[in-house]
Amino acid sequence: MLDNYERLVGRLMDLETKFYELQEKYHTLINDYESIKDSYEKLKEEHEADRLRHRNELGTRYDPFTSKQA
């Protein structure tokens, strides 16, 4: 009977250890996701700013009605 109890306690301790390891991995993944999401949003904003800048530069140099450089 004591042998079964010791195995059960050992198994519970293993499960507890694995739980905390998985919990740590989960938090790491959440932090990585937030970091990637922030980087993506920043790149998206930079891309939009570049797109608008290029559009404005083209607008000052290109006449769409005559298809010639102004």
PDB file of C-alpha atoms in Angstrom:
ATOM      1  CA  MET A   1       0.000   0.000   0.000  1.00  0.00           C
ATOM      2  CA  LEU A   2       2.793   2.419   0.858  1.00  0.00           C
ATOM      3  CA  ASP A   3       4.457   1.654  -2.480  1.00  0.00           C
ATOM      4  CA  ASN A   4       1.311   2.732  -4.378  1.00  0.00           C
ATOM      5  CA  TYR A   5       1.104   5.900  -2.305  1.00  0.00           C
ATOM      6  CA  GLU A   6       4.742   6.765  -3.025  1.00  0.00           C
ATOM      7  CA  ARG A   7       4.202   6.198  -6.762  1.00  0.00           C
ATOM      8  CA  LEU A   8       1.087   8.361  -6.678  1.00  0.00           C
ATOM      9  CA  VAL A   9       2.896  11.169  -4.834  1.00  0.00           C
ATOM     10  CA  GLY A  10       5.822  10.896  -7.258  1.00  0.00           C
ATOM     11  CA  ARG A  11       3.469  11.072 -10.242  1.00  0.00           C
ATOM     12  CA  LEU A  12       1.669  14.092  -8.799  1.00  0.00           C
ATOM     13  CA  MET A  13       4.991  15.828  -8.243  1.00  0.00           C
ATOM     14  CA  ASP A  14       5.982  15.093 -11.866  1.00  0.00           C
ATOM     15  CA  LEU A  15       2.675  16.459 -13.089  1.00  0.00           C
ATOM     16  CA  GLU A  16       3.103  19.577 -10.979  1.00  0.00           C
ATOM     17  CA  THR A  17       6.581  20.145 -12.427  1.00  0.00           C
ATOM     18  CA  LYS A  18       5.295  19.675 -15.970  1.00  0.00           C
ATOM     19  CA  PHE A  19       2.408  22.031 -15.261  1.00  0.00           C
ATOM     20  CA  TYR A  20       4.776  24.823 -14.203  1.00  0.00           C
ATOM     21  CA  GLU A  21       7.026  24.160 -17.214  1.00  0.00           C
ATOM     22  CA  LEU A  22       4.043  24.394 -19.560  1.00  0.00           C
ATOM     23  CA  GLN A  23       2.794  27.498 -17.797  1.00  0.00           C
ATOM     24  CA  GLU A  24       6.201  29.145 -18.288  1.00  0.00           C
ATOM     25  CA  LYS A  25       6.213  28.184 -21.988  1.00  0.00           C
ATOM     26  CA  TYR A  26       2.689  29.575 -22.334  1.00  0.00           C
ATOM     27  CA  HIS A  27       3.710  32.927 -20.868  1.00  0.00           C
ATOM     28  CA  THR A  28       6.786  33.012 -23.099  1.00  0.00           C
ATOM     29  CA  LEU A  29       4.599  32.402 -26.149  1.00  0.00           C
ATOM     30  CA  ILE A  30       2.162  35.120 -25.102  1.00  0.00           C
ATOM     31  CA  ASN A  31       5.037  37.602 -24.652  1.00  0.00           C
ATOM     32  CA  ASP A  32       6.541  36.600 -28.015  1.00  0.00           C
ATOM     33  CA  TYR A  33       3.158  37.029 -29.675  1.00  0.00           C
ATOM     34  CA  GLU A  34       2.706  40.504 -28.194  1.00  0.00           C
ATOM     35  CA  SER A  35       6.201  41.487 -29.323  1.00  0.00           C
ATOM     36  CA  ILE A  36       5.587  40.209 -32.855  1.00  0.00           C
ATOM     37  CA  LYS A  37       2.205  41.929 -32.957  1.00  0.00           C
ATOM     38  CA  ASP A  38       3.769  45.252 -31.896  1.00  0.00           C
ATOM     39  CA  SER A  39       6.524  44.882 -34.511  1.00  0.00           C
ATOM     40  CA  TYR A  40       3.946  44.088 -37.183  1.00  0.00           C
ATOM     41  CA  GLU A  41       1.864  47.142 -36.301  1.00  0.00           C
ATOM     42  CA  LYS A  42       4.957  49.355 -36.409  1.00  0.00           C
ATOM     43  CA  LEU A  43       5.993  47.971 -39.810  1.00  0.00           C
ATOM     44  CA  LYS A  44       2.456  48.435 -41.100  1.00  0.00           C
ATOM     45  CA  GLU A  45       2.480  52.091 -40.021  1.00  0.00           C
ATOM     46  CA  GLU A  46       5.911  52.646 -41.588  1.00  0.00           C
ATOM     47  CA  HIS A  47       4.756  51.018 -44.820  1.00  0.00           C
ATOM     48  CA  GLU A  48       1.660  53.220 -44.946  1.00  0.00           C
ATOM     49  CA  ALA A  49       3.761  56.344 -44.351  1.00  0.00           C
ATOM     50  CA  ASP A  50       6.162  55.313 -47.140  1.00  0.00           C
ATOM     51  CA  ARG A  51       3.270  54.560 -49.467  1.00  0.00           C
ATOM     52  CA  LEU A  52       1.738  57.972 -48.864  1.00  0.00           C
ATOM     53  CA  ARG A  53       5.096  59.696 -49.270  1.00  0.00           C
ATOM     54  CA  HIS A  54       5.719  57.949 -52.586  1.00  0.00           C
ATOM     55  CA  ARG A  55       2.202  58.733 -53.750  1.00  0.00           C
ATOM     56  CA  ASN A  56       2.696  62.393 -52.894  1.00  0.00           C
ATOM     57  CA  GLU A  57       6.066  62.462 -54.673  1.00  0.00           C
ATOM     58  CA  LEU A  58       4.503  60.947 -57.778  1.00  0.00           C
ATOM     59  CA  GLY A  59       1.636  63.394 -57.579  1.00  0.00           C
ATOM     60  CA  THR A  60       3.977  66.344 -57.814  1.00  0.00           C
ATOM     61  CA  ARG A  61       5.955  64.888 -60.733  1.00  0.00           C
ATOM     62  CA  TYR A  62       3.314  63.103 -62.787  1.00  0.00           C
ATOM     63  CA  ASP A  63       0.368  64.492 -64.698  1.00  0.00           C
ATOM     64  CA  PRO A  64      -2.181  61.666 -65.035  1.00  0.00           C
ATOM     65  CA  PHE A  65      -4.162  63.507 -67.733  1.00  0.00           C
ATOM     66  CA  THR A  66      -1.318  63.800 -70.197  1.00  0.00           C
ATOM     67  CA  SER A  67       0.666  60.800 -68.979  1.00  0.00           C
ATOM     68  CA  LYS A  68       3.768  62.951 -68.989  1.00  0.00           C
ATOM     69  CA  GLN A  69       6.171  64.066 -66.336  1.00  0.00           C
ATOM     70  CA  ALA A  70       5.224  67.552 -65.093  1.00  0.00           C
TER      71      ALA A  70
END
